[in-house]
Amino acid sequence: MKIQERFLNYTKFDTQSSEESESVPSTSKQLIFAKYLKEELEKEGLDDVEMDEKGYIYATLPSNTKKKIPTIGFISHYDTSPDCSGADIKASIVSNYDGGEIELSPGIVSSPAKFPELLHHVGEDLIVTDGTTLLGADDKAGIAEIIQAMCFLRDHKEILHGDIRIAFNPDEEIGMGAHHFDVEKFGCEWAYTMDGGDLGDLEFENFNAASGKVTIKGVSVHPGYAKGKMINANRLAAEFAAMLPADETPEETEGYEGFYHLLGIESNIENAKMSYIIRDHDRDRFEDRKVFFTRCAEKMNEKYGEGTVTAVVKDQYYNMKEKIDPNMHVIDIVLKAMQACDVPPKVEPIRGGTDGAQLSFRGLPCPNIFAGGVNFHGPYEFVSIQVMEKAVQVIVKICEITASYND
C-alpha cells in the first residue's frame, strides 16, 4: 500500500477530541479509529498488538538480530484538533503543484500569497482539504509514516534493527495524550514522536504549558434600575481580557516569546466562562505568567467583591529540553539519519507541545520529528506526499543507525 492510500484511509475517520469532556478518550468516536488501527497492525503482522480500554495502542516489530540493541519507539496521536471540524473530510491530491493558487472548493482558495509555505513544495504532490474541514495530517500523517516504515523494515530483513515499539494515543490536542500512556509497558530506552511540521523539523524544546479557566458571577437587575446593583458578567469578562498584555498573544509573538491565548468565552449577564492557555519556553517566566493571571482575578475581586471572579490554573506540560540535554545521543541519531536521507535538519523550538514533552518528564526521552503537515488545525492544512515518504526513510534510517550506534 502506498503511503498516500494509507493516509487517505485515515482521514475518513472523525477523531476530533474535546476539552469539555472528562472521559478518556475525550470523545468515543476516537475509539472507532483506534480499533481500525489495531486491526491494521495485526493484519500487517506486527507482534504484541494491544489496545487498552482508554484507546492506547501498542505494538512491536521484533528485532532481526541477536546483537544487543536498545529498544526504541515511535509515537503518534490519532485525535484531531477541537479548533476545526474533522468530520466528513473531503481530501484530494494536487499533483505536481505548480506554485499557483489552489481552488479547494468554489470560492475557497489556498494561495501562496497568504500561505507562502506552499512555495516550498512546488513540483510535489499535495494532499489538501475542500476548505471546510481540517485535513488531519496532525497527526495521522505520523501514524501512516510509522506503519509504512515498520512494513518496509518487515519486508527488508537485510536492514538490521533491534526491537522497535510503536504506540498511538488519543487526546494529544487537548494536552491529555500522555497522561495515560504506559511508559513501563512501552519498554523503550528512548522514543520519537512523529508529530512535527514540514520537512526537516526536529524539535526538543517546547513551551511550558498551563490551562487557565476563569469563571465570573454577575448580578442581573433590570437595566432601568441597575445603578449600583448590576454586575454584568459580560463586561467583566471583557475587562479581565483587557488586563492581560495586548502584545503577548499568539498573533503578536514568535520564537521564544510566550503568550496568553483566549480560546473561548461563554457569557451572559449572570455568568461568564473564559478558557485560556498560558505558554512560555522559560520556566521562570512561565511561573510569573501564572501568578499574574491569578492576580488579575484577585484585583477584580477587590473591585467587585470577593468570589466574583475565580481563576484556576493547571499545568499541562513542561519544556522537554531539560530532559533531552543529558541524552543528546537521541538527537545525534536523528541528525545522522536526516543527513543520510538528504533531509536538511531544521532544529527549532516548538511554539506548542507534544506528548513527547510529558513523556520526557516521565523518564522516556522523546524529541519530535517532522510528519509533513502544514497549516495545522484549519481548512488550509496540507501535506506533501514526498515529505511523508522522506519521513518514512528517516524512521527506517534511525532504526538502522541505532543498531550500529555503539559499534
mmCIF file of C-alpha atoms in Angstrom:
data_model
loop_
_atom_site.group_PDB
_atom_site.id
_atom_site.type_symbol
_atom_site.label_atom_id
_atom_site.label_comp_id
_atom_site.label_asym_id
_atom_site.label_seq_id
_atom_site.Cartn_x
_atom_site.Cartn_y
_atom_site.Cartn_z
ATOM 1 C CA MET A 1 0.000 0.000 0.000
ATOM 2 C CA LYS A 2 1.306 3.457 -0.869
ATOM 3 C CA ILE A 3 1.576 5.920 1.982
ATOM 4 C CA GLN A 4 -0.965 8.295 0.436
ATOM 5 C CA GLU A 5 -3.533 5.497 0.303
ATOM 6 C CA ARG A 6 -2.906 4.675 3.947
ATOM 7 C CA PHE A 7 -3.202 8.307 4.992
ATOM 8 C CA LEU A 8 -6.329 8.986 2.929
ATOM 9 C CA ASN A 9 -7.997 6.000 4.578
ATOM 10 C CA TYR A 10 -7.289 7.572 7.960
ATOM 11 C CA THR A 11 -8.836 10.918 7.017
ATOM 12 C CA LYS A 12 -12.211 9.198 6.634
ATOM 13 C CA PHE A 13 -12.431 8.882 10.430
ATOM 14 C CA ASP A 14 -13.622 11.822 12.546
ATOM 15 C CA THR A 15 -11.375 11.743 15.613
ATOM 16 C CA GLN A 16 -11.803 15.267 16.997
ATOM 17 C CA SER A 17 -11.078 15.478 20.728
ATOM 18 C CA SER A 18 -12.926 17.713 23.213
ATOM 19 C CA GLU A 19 -11.652 19.938 26.001
ATOM 20 C CA GLU A 20 -15.053 19.883 27.668
ATOM 21 C CA SER A 21 -15.115 16.128 28.217
ATOM 22 C CA GLU A 22 -13.976 14.282 31.341
ATOM 23 C CA SER A 23 -13.908 10.839 29.708
ATOM 24 C CA VAL A 24 -10.842 9.034 28.320
ATOM 25 C CA PRO A 25 -10.660 9.265 25.405
ATOM 26 C CA SER A 26 -12.473 12.577 25.418
ATOM 27 C CA THR A 27 -14.710 11.501 22.508
ATOM 28 C CA SER A 28 -15.987 7.980 21.853
ATOM 29 C CA LYS A 29 -15.515 8.369 18.092
ATOM 30 C CA GLN A 30 -11.761 8.205 18.623
ATOM 31 C CA LEU A 31 -12.166 4.573 19.685
ATOM 32 C CA ILE A 32 -13.681 3.682 16.311
ATOM 33 C CA PHE A 33 -10.452 4.690 14.584
ATOM 34 C CA ALA A 34 -8.333 3.117 17.324
ATOM 35 C CA LYS A 35 -9.971 -0.261 16.701
ATOM 36 C CA TYR A 36 -9.335 0.144 12.972
ATOM 37 C CA LEU A 37 -5.643 0.839 13.650
ATOM 38 C CA LYS A 38 -5.333 -2.159 15.955
ATOM 39 C CA GLU A 39 -6.777 -4.432 13.264
ATOM 40 C CA GLU A 40 -4.481 -2.917 10.645
ATOM 41 C CA LEU A 41 -1.400 -3.569 12.766
ATOM 42 C CA GLU A 42 -2.482 -7.166 13.261
ATOM 43 C CA LYS A 43 -3.002 -7.608 9.510
ATOM 44 C CA GLU A 44 0.458 -6.166 8.842
ATOM 45 C CA GLY A 45 1.950 -8.854 11.081
ATOM 46 C CA LEU A 46 3.286 -6.808 13.996
ATOM 47 C CA ASP A 47 3.720 -8.532 17.355
ATOM 48 C CA ASP A 48 2.266 -7.744 20.785
ATOM 49 C CA VAL A 49 -0.558 -5.682 19.287
ATOM 50 C CA GLU A 50 -2.877 -4.471 22.029
ATOM 51 C CA MET A 51 -5.309 -1.680 22.759
ATOM 52 C CA ASP A 52 -6.298 -0.817 26.318
ATOM 53 C CA GLU A 53 -9.710 0.397 27.460
ATOM 54 C CA LYS A 54 -8.683 4.031 27.029
ATOM 55 C CA GLY A 55 -7.707 3.593 23.383
ATOM 56 C CA TYR A 56 -3.911 3.463 23.748
ATOM 57 C CA ILE A 57 -2.422 1.147 21.130
ATOM 58 C CA TYR A 58 0.953 -0.608 21.452
ATOM 59 C CA ALA A 59 2.777 -2.956 19.068
ATOM 60 C CA THR A 60 6.245 -4.356 18.346
ATOM 61 C CA LEU A 61 8.386 -5.006 15.300
ATOM 62 C CA PRO A 62 10.729 -7.660 16.734
ATOM 63 C CA SER A 63 14.498 -7.482 16.442
ATOM 64 C CA ASN A 64 16.015 -9.330 13.497
ATOM 65 C CA THR A 65 19.460 -9.734 15.045
ATOM 66 C CA LYS A 66 20.961 -11.384 18.110
ATOM 67 C CA LYS A 67 23.011 -8.284 18.758
ATOM 68 C CA LYS A 68 22.070 -6.335 21.891
ATOM 69 C CA ILE A 69 20.420 -3.137 20.636
ATOM 70 C CA PRO A 70 18.462 -0.513 22.601
ATOM 71 C CA THR A 71 14.693 -0.786 22.254
ATOM 72 C CA ILE A 72 13.407 2.442 20.743
ATOM 73 C CA GLY A 73 9.919 3.673 19.958
ATOM 74 C CA PHE A 74 7.854 5.833 17.621
ATOM 75 C CA ILE A 75 4.651 7.538 18.747
ATOM 76 C CA SER A 76 1.832 9.484 17.095
ATOM 77 C CA HIS A 77 -1.599 10.651 18.219
ATOM 78 C CA TYR A 78 -4.798 9.991 16.332
ATOM 79 C CA ASP A 79 -7.083 12.736 17.626
ATOM 80 C CA THR A 80 -7.574 15.946 15.662
ATOM 81 C CA SER A 81 -7.927 19.462 16.984
ATOM 82 C CA PRO A 82 -11.143 20.835 18.523
ATOM 83 C CA ASP A 83 -10.399 24.086 16.671
ATOM 84 C CA CYS A 84 -11.852 22.915 13.361
ATOM 85 C CA SER A 85 -14.212 20.189 12.216
ATOM 86 C CA GLY A 86 -12.716 16.812 11.344
ATOM 87 C CA ALA A 87 -16.000 15.313 10.115
ATOM 88 C CA ASP A 88 -16.639 14.303 6.504
ATOM 89 C CA ILE A 89 -13.177 15.334 5.324
ATOM 90 C CA LYS A 90 -13.014 15.589 1.549
ATOM 91 C CA ALA A 91 -9.322 15.219 0.778
ATOM 92 C CA SER A 92 -7.883 15.411 -2.711
ATOM 93 C CA ILE A 93 -4.447 15.280 -4.330
ATOM 94 C CA VAL A 94 -2.969 18.210 -6.242
ATOM 95 C CA SER A 95 -0.437 16.508 -8.497
ATOM 96 C CA ASN A 96 2.810 18.275 -9.410
ATOM 97 C CA TYR A 97 1.875 21.529 -7.674
ATOM 98 C CA ASP A 98 2.831 24.466 -9.916
ATOM 99 C CA GLY A 99 3.195 27.223 -7.316
ATOM 100 C CA GLY A 100 -0.115 28.948 -8.036
ATOM 101 C CA GLU A 101 -3.434 29.210 -6.251
ATOM 102 C CA ILE A 102 -5.262 26.013 -5.341
ATOM 103 C CA GLU A 103 -9.053 26.095 -5.586
ATOM 104 C CA LEU A 104 -10.159 23.868 -2.737
ATOM 105 C CA SER A 105 -13.854 24.418 -3.479
ATOM 106 C CA PRO A 106 -15.738 27.060 -5.450
ATOM 107 C CA GLY A 107 -14.872 30.374 -3.800
ATOM 108 C CA ILE A 108 -12.322 28.825 -1.380
ATOM 109 C CA VAL A 109 -8.720 29.295 -2.475
ATOM 110 C CA SER A 110 -5.408 28.414 -0.862
ATOM 111 C CA SER A 111 -2.857 30.902 -2.124
ATOM 112 C CA PRO A 112 0.916 31.240 -1.651
ATOM 113 C CA ALA A 113 0.253 34.946 -1.125
ATOM 114 C CA LYS A 114 -1.360 34.020 2.193
ATOM 115 C CA PHE A 115 0.424 30.720 2.788
ATOM 116 C CA PRO A 116 3.970 31.112 1.403
ATOM 117 C CA GLU A 117 4.839 27.651 2.718
ATOM 118 C CA LEU A 118 3.179 26.301 -0.409
ATOM 119 C CA LEU A 119 6.109 27.534 -2.481
ATOM 120 C CA HIS A 120 8.432 25.126 -0.659
ATOM 121 C CA HIS A 121 6.549 22.288 -2.329
ATOM 122 C CA VAL A 122 6.461 23.227 -5.999
ATOM 123 C CA GLY A 123 6.649 20.069 -8.115
ATOM 124 C CA GLU A 124 5.369 17.871 -5.295
ATOM 125 C CA ASP A 125 2.011 16.138 -4.862
ATOM 126 C CA LEU A 126 -0.049 17.817 -2.146
ATOM 127 C CA ILE A 127 -2.988 16.400 -0.233
ATOM 128 C CA VAL A 128 -5.459 19.180 0.588
ATOM 129 C CA THR A 129 -8.965 19.623 2.010
ATOM 130 C CA ASP A 130 -12.045 21.124 0.349
ATOM 131 C CA GLY A 131 -11.661 24.180 2.580
ATOM 132 C CA THR A 132 -14.428 23.283 5.043
ATOM 133 C CA THR A 133 -12.571 20.970 7.451
ATOM 134 C CA LEU A 134 -9.069 20.330 8.635
ATOM 135 C CA LEU A 135 -7.106 17.523 6.977
ATOM 136 C CA GLY A 136 -5.814 15.623 9.983
ATOM 137 C CA ALA A 137 -2.168 15.344 8.956
ATOM 138 C CA ASP A 138 -1.674 16.353 12.582
ATOM 139 C CA ASP A 139 -1.114 13.570 13.323
ATOM 140 C CA LYS A 140 -2.484 10.888 11.037
ATOM 141 C CA ALA A 141 0.435 11.582 8.712
ATOM 142 C CA GLY A 142 2.709 10.494 11.551
ATOM 143 C CA ILE A 143 0.725 7.295 12.055
ATOM 144 C CA ALA A 144 0.869 6.493 8.338
ATOM 145 C CA GLU A 145 4.628 7.097 8.276
ATOM 146 C CA ILE A 146 5.331 4.898 11.285
ATOM 147 C CA ILE A 147 3.278 1.969 9.964
ATOM 148 C CA GLN A 148 4.751 2.385 6.477
ATOM 149 C CA ALA A 149 8.264 2.294 7.941
ATOM 150 C CA MET A 150 7.501 -0.818 10.004
ATOM 151 C CA CYS A 151 6.186 -2.565 6.884
ATOM 152 C CA PHE A 152 9.320 -1.591 4.968
ATOM 153 C CA LEU A 153 11.588 -2.997 7.681
ATOM 154 C CA ARG A 154 9.449 -6.129 7.882
ATOM 155 C CA ASP A 155 9.993 -6.692 4.152
ATOM 156 C CA HIS A 156 13.700 -5.754 4.110
ATOM 157 C CA LYS A 157 15.314 -8.108 6.576
ATOM 158 C CA GLU A 158 18.767 -7.105 5.341
ATOM 159 C CA ILE A 159 18.366 -3.921 7.426
ATOM 160 C CA LEU A 160 19.325 -4.954 10.944
ATOM 161 C CA HIS A 161 17.428 -3.423 13.846
ATOM 162 C CA GLY A 162 16.526 -4.097 17.445
ATOM 163 C CA ASP A 163 13.054 -4.311 18.945
ATOM 164 C CA ILE A 164 11.023 -1.348 17.756
ATOM 165 C CA ARG A 165 7.945 -0.345 19.700
ATOM 166 C CA ILE A 166 5.188 1.822 18.276
ATOM 167 C CA ALA A 167 2.273 3.498 20.041
ATOM 168 C CA PHE A 168 -0.747 5.548 19.024
ATOM 169 C CA ASN A 169 -2.824 7.528 21.506
ATOM 170 C CA PRO A 170 -5.867 9.794 21.830
ATOM 171 C CA ASP A 171 -6.303 13.335 23.172
ATOM 172 C CA GLU A 172 -2.930 14.916 22.408
ATOM 173 C CA GLU A 173 -4.637 18.021 21.068
ATOM 174 C CA ILE A 174 -6.158 18.763 24.472
ATOM 175 C CA GLY A 175 -2.910 18.157 26.360
ATOM 176 C CA MET A 176 -4.005 14.787 27.760
ATOM 177 C CA GLY A 177 -2.412 12.333 25.356
ATOM 178 C CA ALA A 178 0.472 11.233 27.570
ATOM 179 C CA HIS A 179 -1.474 11.180 30.835
ATOM 180 C CA HIS A 180 -2.464 7.529 30.489
ATOM 181 C CA PHE A 181 0.462 6.381 28.345
ATOM 182 C CA ASP A 182 2.058 3.275 29.923
ATOM 183 C CA VAL A 183 5.767 4.093 29.771
ATOM 184 C CA GLU A 184 6.703 0.903 31.612
ATOM 185 C CA LYS A 185 4.711 -1.276 29.221
ATOM 186 C CA PHE A 186 6.183 0.575 26.242
ATOM 187 C CA GLY A 187 9.595 -0.522 27.481
ATOM 188 C CA CYS A 188 11.836 1.780 25.428
ATOM 189 C CA GLU A 189 15.123 3.456 26.274
ATOM 190 C CA TRP A 190 14.042 6.453 24.233
ATOM 191 C CA ALA A 191 11.422 7.296 21.605
ATOM 192 C CA TYR A 192 10.385 9.835 18.979
ATOM 193 C CA THR A 193 7.039 11.453 18.339
ATOM 194 C CA MET A 194 6.314 11.837 14.634
ATOM 195 C CA ASP A 195 4.266 14.976 15.196
ATOM 196 C CA GLY A 196 6.303 17.840 13.762
ATOM 197 C CA GLY A 197 5.620 20.080 10.798
ATOM 198 C CA ASP A 198 7.378 20.460 7.488
ATOM 199 C CA LEU A 199 10.402 18.663 6.057
ATOM 200 C CA GLY A 200 13.392 18.545 8.405
ATOM 201 C CA ASP A 201 11.708 19.781 11.564
ATOM 202 C CA LEU A 202 13.451 18.423 14.663
ATOM 203 C CA GLU A 203 12.300 19.744 17.997
ATOM 204 C CA PHE A 204 13.414 19.143 21.547
ATOM 205 C CA GLU A 205 12.407 22.464 23.060
ATOM 206 C CA ASN A 206 8.768 23.284 23.644
ATOM 207 C CA PHE A 207 6.554 25.585 25.644
ATOM 208 C CA ASN A 208 5.867 25.160 29.303
ATOM 209 C CA ALA A 209 2.089 24.990 29.237
ATOM 210 C CA ALA A 210 -0.885 25.591 31.501
ATOM 211 C CA SER A 211 -4.619 25.993 31.092
ATOM 212 C CA GLY A 212 -6.467 28.894 32.670
ATOM 213 C CA LYS A 213 -10.186 28.739 33.450
ATOM 214 C CA VAL A 214 -11.967 31.920 34.558
ATOM 215 C CA THR A 215 -15.496 31.968 35.953
ATOM 216 C CA ILE A 216 -17.350 35.201 36.663
ATOM 217 C CA LYS A 217 -20.509 35.554 38.773
ATOM 218 C CA GLY A 218 -22.649 38.511 37.793
ATOM 219 C CA VAL A 219 -25.838 40.012 39.195
ATOM 220 C CA SER A 220 -28.755 40.573 36.846
ATOM 221 C CA VAL A 221 -31.033 43.531 37.525
ATOM 222 C CA HIS A 222 -33.490 45.305 35.231
ATOM 223 C CA PRO A 223 -31.326 47.777 33.322
ATOM 224 C CA GLY A 224 -33.655 50.635 34.157
ATOM 225 C CA TYR A 225 -32.952 50.164 37.864
ATOM 226 C CA ALA A 226 -29.460 48.691 37.736
ATOM 227 C CA LYS A 227 -27.319 51.501 39.134
ATOM 228 C CA GLY A 228 -25.196 50.265 41.997
ATOM 229 C CA LYS A 229 -26.736 46.807 41.782
ATOM 230 C CA MET A 230 -25.966 45.116 38.464
ATOM 231 C CA ILE A 231 -22.719 43.248 37.906
ATOM 232 C CA ASN A 232 -22.598 42.461 34.195
ATOM 233 C CA ALA A 233 -20.530 39.303 33.737
ATOM 234 C CA ASN A 234 -20.209 40.037 30.010
ATOM 235 C CA ARG A 235 -18.489 43.318 30.709
ATOM 236 C CA LEU A 236 -16.290 41.848 33.455
ATOM 237 C CA ALA A 237 -15.102 39.170 31.027
ATOM 238 C CA ALA A 238 -14.017 41.906 28.619
ATOM 239 C CA GLU A 239 -12.331 43.736 31.484
ATOM 240 C CA PHE A 240 -10.382 40.632 32.520
ATOM 241 C CA ALA A 241 -9.228 40.063 28.943
ATOM 242 C CA ALA A 242 -8.074 43.696 28.757
ATOM 243 C CA MET A 243 -5.923 43.254 31.874
ATOM 244 C CA LEU A 244 -3.663 40.794 30.046
ATOM 245 C CA PRO A 245 -0.911 42.338 27.877
ATOM 246 C CA ALA A 246 -2.249 43.015 24.382
ATOM 247 C CA ASP A 247 1.159 42.331 22.820
ATOM 248 C CA GLU A 248 1.501 38.924 24.489
ATOM 249 C CA THR A 249 -0.949 36.939 22.384
ATOM 250 C CA PRO A 250 -0.209 34.296 19.719
ATOM 251 C CA GLU A 251 -0.806 36.756 16.893
ATOM 252 C CA GLU A 252 1.792 39.172 18.326
ATOM 253 C CA THR A 253 4.587 36.772 19.337
ATOM 254 C CA GLU A 254 7.138 34.443 17.773
ATOM 255 C CA GLY A 255 10.246 32.397 18.566
ATOM 256 C CA TYR A 256 10.783 32.082 22.304
ATOM 257 C CA GLU A 257 8.148 34.679 23.199
ATOM 258 C CA GLY A 258 5.326 33.412 25.410
ATOM 259 C CA PHE A 259 1.672 34.389 25.419
ATOM 260 C CA TYR A 260 -1.821 34.260 26.907
ATOM 261 C CA HIS A 261 -4.335 32.854 24.425
ATOM 262 C CA LEU A 262 -8.077 33.268 24.858
ATOM 263 C CA LEU A 263 -9.670 30.119 23.446
ATOM 264 C CA GLY A 264 -13.291 30.946 24.104
ATOM 265 C CA ILE A 265 -15.935 32.846 26.070
ATOM 266 C CA GLU A 266 -19.413 31.771 27.126
ATOM 267 C CA SER A 267 -21.277 34.591 28.815
ATOM 268 C CA ASN A 268 -24.472 36.343 29.757
ATOM 269 C CA ILE A 269 -25.208 38.943 32.422
ATOM 270 C CA GLU A 270 -25.199 36.495 35.324
ATOM 271 C CA ASN A 271 -22.375 34.148 34.340
ATOM 272 C CA ALA A 272 -19.273 34.080 32.187
ATOM 273 C CA LYS A 273 -16.681 31.422 31.493
ATOM 274 C CA MET A 274 -13.362 32.077 29.793
ATOM 275 C CA SER A 275 -10.852 29.478 28.655
ATOM 276 C CA TYR A 276 -7.167 30.369 28.212
ATOM 277 C CA ILE A 277 -3.881 28.654 27.517
ATOM 278 C CA ILE A 278 -0.699 30.091 29.034
ATOM 279 C CA ARG A 279 2.649 29.427 27.350
ATOM 280 C CA ASP A 280 6.345 30.262 27.770
ATOM 281 C CA HIS A 281 9.619 28.488 26.967
ATOM 282 C CA ASP A 282 11.369 29.924 30.027
ATOM 283 C CA ARG A 283 10.270 28.173 33.239
ATOM 284 C CA ASP A 284 10.656 31.248 35.443
ATOM 285 C CA ARG A 285 8.661 33.466 33.076
ATOM 286 C CA PHE A 286 6.069 30.695 32.853
ATOM 287 C CA GLU A 287 5.640 30.712 36.618
ATOM 288 C CA ASP A 288 5.377 34.531 36.569
ATOM 289 C CA ARG A 289 2.644 34.351 33.929
ATOM 290 C CA LYS A 290 0.545 32.017 36.050
ATOM 291 C CA VAL A 291 0.900 34.296 39.070
ATOM 292 C CA PHE A 292 -0.052 37.351 37.006
ATOM 293 C CA PHE A 293 -3.104 35.541 35.597
ATOM 294 C CA THR A 294 -4.490 34.712 39.031
ATOM 295 C CA ARG A 295 -3.556 38.165 40.359
ATOM 296 C CA CYS A 296 -5.810 39.727 37.717
ATOM 297 C CA ALA A 297 -8.730 37.802 39.204
ATOM 298 C CA GLU A 298 -7.761 38.951 42.701
ATOM 299 C CA LYS A 299 -7.687 42.583 41.587
ATOM 300 C CA MET A 300 -11.152 42.263 40.086
ATOM 301 C CA ASN A 301 -12.442 40.767 43.319
ATOM 302 C CA GLU A 302 -11.013 43.745 45.207
ATOM 303 C CA LYS A 303 -13.103 45.933 42.918
ATOM 304 C CA TYR A 304 -16.327 43.914 42.583
ATOM 305 C CA GLY A 305 -16.407 41.739 45.700
ATOM 306 C CA GLU A 306 -14.805 38.510 46.861
ATOM 307 C CA GLY A 307 -15.869 35.473 44.830
ATOM 308 C CA THR A 308 -16.937 37.460 41.770
ATOM 309 C CA VAL A 309 -14.043 36.182 39.660
ATOM 310 C CA THR A 310 -12.338 32.805 40.055
ATOM 311 C CA ALA A 311 -9.221 31.841 38.093
ATOM 312 C CA VAL A 312 -7.976 28.245 38.138
ATOM 313 C CA VAL A 313 -4.625 27.429 36.521
ATOM 314 C CA LYS A 314 -3.495 23.861 35.829
ATOM 315 C CA ASP A 315 -0.099 22.845 34.445
ATOM 316 C CA GLN A 316 -0.257 20.731 31.294
ATOM 317 C CA TYR A 317 3.366 20.002 30.340
ATOM 318 C CA TYR A 318 6.887 21.411 30.615
ATOM 319 C CA ASN A 319 9.816 22.159 28.312
ATOM 320 C CA MET A 320 11.417 18.825 27.427
ATOM 321 C CA LYS A 321 14.819 20.438 26.820
ATOM 322 C CA GLU A 322 15.956 19.885 30.389
ATOM 323 C CA LYS A 323 15.349 16.137 29.941
ATOM 324 C CA ILE A 324 16.819 15.854 26.437
ATOM 325 C CA ASP A 325 20.058 17.755 27.163
ATOM 326 C CA PRO A 326 21.512 14.852 29.230
ATOM 327 C CA ASN A 327 20.541 12.419 26.440
ATOM 328 C CA MET A 328 21.772 14.155 23.311
ATOM 329 C CA HIS A 329 22.581 10.847 21.601
ATOM 330 C CA VAL A 330 18.867 10.610 20.739
ATOM 331 C CA ILE A 331 19.280 13.851 18.756
ATOM 332 C CA ASP A 332 22.606 12.829 17.211
ATOM 333 C CA ILE A 333 20.989 9.729 15.742
ATOM 334 C CA VAL A 334 18.209 11.755 14.100
ATOM 335 C CA LEU A 335 20.680 14.241 12.651
ATOM 336 C CA LYS A 336 22.705 11.401 11.136
ATOM 337 C CA ALA A 337 19.540 9.810 9.763
ATOM 338 C CA MET A 338 18.408 13.059 8.166
ATOM 339 C CA GLN A 339 21.832 13.590 6.634
ATOM 340 C CA ALA A 340 21.769 10.079 5.164
ATOM 341 C CA CYS A 341 18.319 10.762 3.695
ATOM 342 C CA ASP A 342 19.265 14.171 2.231
ATOM 343 C CA VAL A 343 16.920 15.991 4.606
ATOM 344 C CA PRO A 344 18.255 19.374 5.798
ATOM 345 C CA PRO A 345 17.504 19.494 9.550
ATOM 346 C CA LYS A 346 15.650 22.467 10.993
ATOM 347 C CA VAL A 347 16.204 22.470 14.757
ATOM 348 C CA GLU A 348 13.785 24.985 16.237
ATOM 349 C CA PRO A 349 11.754 25.394 19.430
ATOM 350 C CA ILE A 350 8.152 24.231 19.216
ATOM 351 C CA ARG A 351 5.625 27.001 19.701
ATOM 352 C CA GLY A 352 3.357 24.373 21.141
ATOM 353 C CA GLY A 353 3.851 20.973 22.695
ATOM 354 C CA THR A 354 3.780 17.270 22.014
ATOM 355 C CA ASP A 355 3.114 14.157 24.026
ATOM 356 C CA GLY A 356 6.892 13.744 23.996
ATOM 357 C CA ALA A 357 7.249 16.661 26.397
ATOM 358 C CA GLN A 358 5.252 14.892 29.099
ATOM 359 C CA LEU A 359 6.830 11.532 28.320
ATOM 360 C CA SER A 360 10.319 13.015 28.644
ATOM 361 C CA PHE A 361 9.465 14.075 32.192
ATOM 362 C CA ARG A 362 8.263 10.537 32.895
ATOM 363 C CA GLY A 363 11.644 9.034 32.059
ATOM 364 C CA LEU A 364 11.258 8.478 28.308
ATOM 365 C CA PRO A 365 13.389 10.983 26.346
ATOM 366 C CA CYS A 366 11.178 11.775 23.372
ATOM 367 C CA PRO A 367 12.014 14.540 20.868
ATOM 368 C CA ASN A 368 9.740 15.413 17.964
ATOM 369 C CA ILE A 369 10.348 14.761 14.245
ATOM 370 C CA PHE A 370 8.565 16.184 11.190
ATOM 371 C CA ALA A 371 5.466 14.433 9.884
ATOM 372 C CA GLY A 372 4.958 16.813 6.955
ATOM 373 C CA GLY A 373 1.720 18.608 7.718
ATOM 374 C CA VAL A 374 1.473 22.366 7.202
ATOM 375 C CA ASN A 375 -1.168 24.865 8.443
ATOM 376 C CA PHE A 376 -2.433 22.542 11.156
ATOM 377 C CA HIS A 377 -5.843 22.921 12.820
ATOM 378 C CA GLY A 378 -7.564 24.637 9.926
ATOM 379 C CA PRO A 379 -9.143 24.176 6.487
ATOM 380 C CA TYR A 380 -5.953 25.199 4.618
ATOM 381 C CA GLU A 381 -3.945 22.329 6.069
ATOM 382 C CA PHE A 382 -1.971 20.286 3.557
ATOM 383 C CA VAL A 383 0.696 17.614 3.442
ATOM 384 C CA SER A 384 3.178 16.664 0.725
ATOM 385 C CA ILE A 385 3.302 13.012 -0.284
ATOM 386 C CA GLN A 386 7.016 13.341 -0.974
ATOM 387 C CA VAL A 387 7.642 14.741 2.526
ATOM 388 C CA MET A 388 5.733 11.831 4.076
ATOM 389 C CA GLU A 389 7.915 9.464 2.069
ATOM 390 C CA LYS A 390 11.018 11.235 3.395
ATOM 391 C CA ALA A 391 9.702 10.836 6.947
ATOM 392 C CA VAL A 392 9.403 7.085 6.341
ATOM 393 C CA GLN A 393 13.015 6.992 5.142
ATOM 394 C CA VAL A 394 14.170 8.866 8.252
ATOM 395 C CA ILE A 395 12.357 6.443 10.571
ATOM 396 C CA VAL A 396 13.952 3.471 8.823
ATOM 397 C CA LYS A 397 17.382 5.070 8.965
ATOM 398 C CA ILE A 398 17.014 5.878 12.690
ATOM 399 C CA CYS A 399 16.347 2.197 13.354
ATOM 400 C CA GLU A 400 19.338 1.182 11.242
ATOM 401 C CA ILE A 401 21.727 3.693 12.842
ATOM 402 C CA THR A 402 20.580 2.730 16.356
ATOM 403 C CA ALA A 403 21.564 -0.854 15.580
ATOM 404 C CA SER A 404 25.165 0.218 14.955
ATOM 405 C CA TYR A 405 25.394 3.290 17.167
ATOM 406 C CA ASN A 406 27.784 1.775 19.726
ATOM 407 C CA ASP A 407 29.938 -0.101 17.186
#
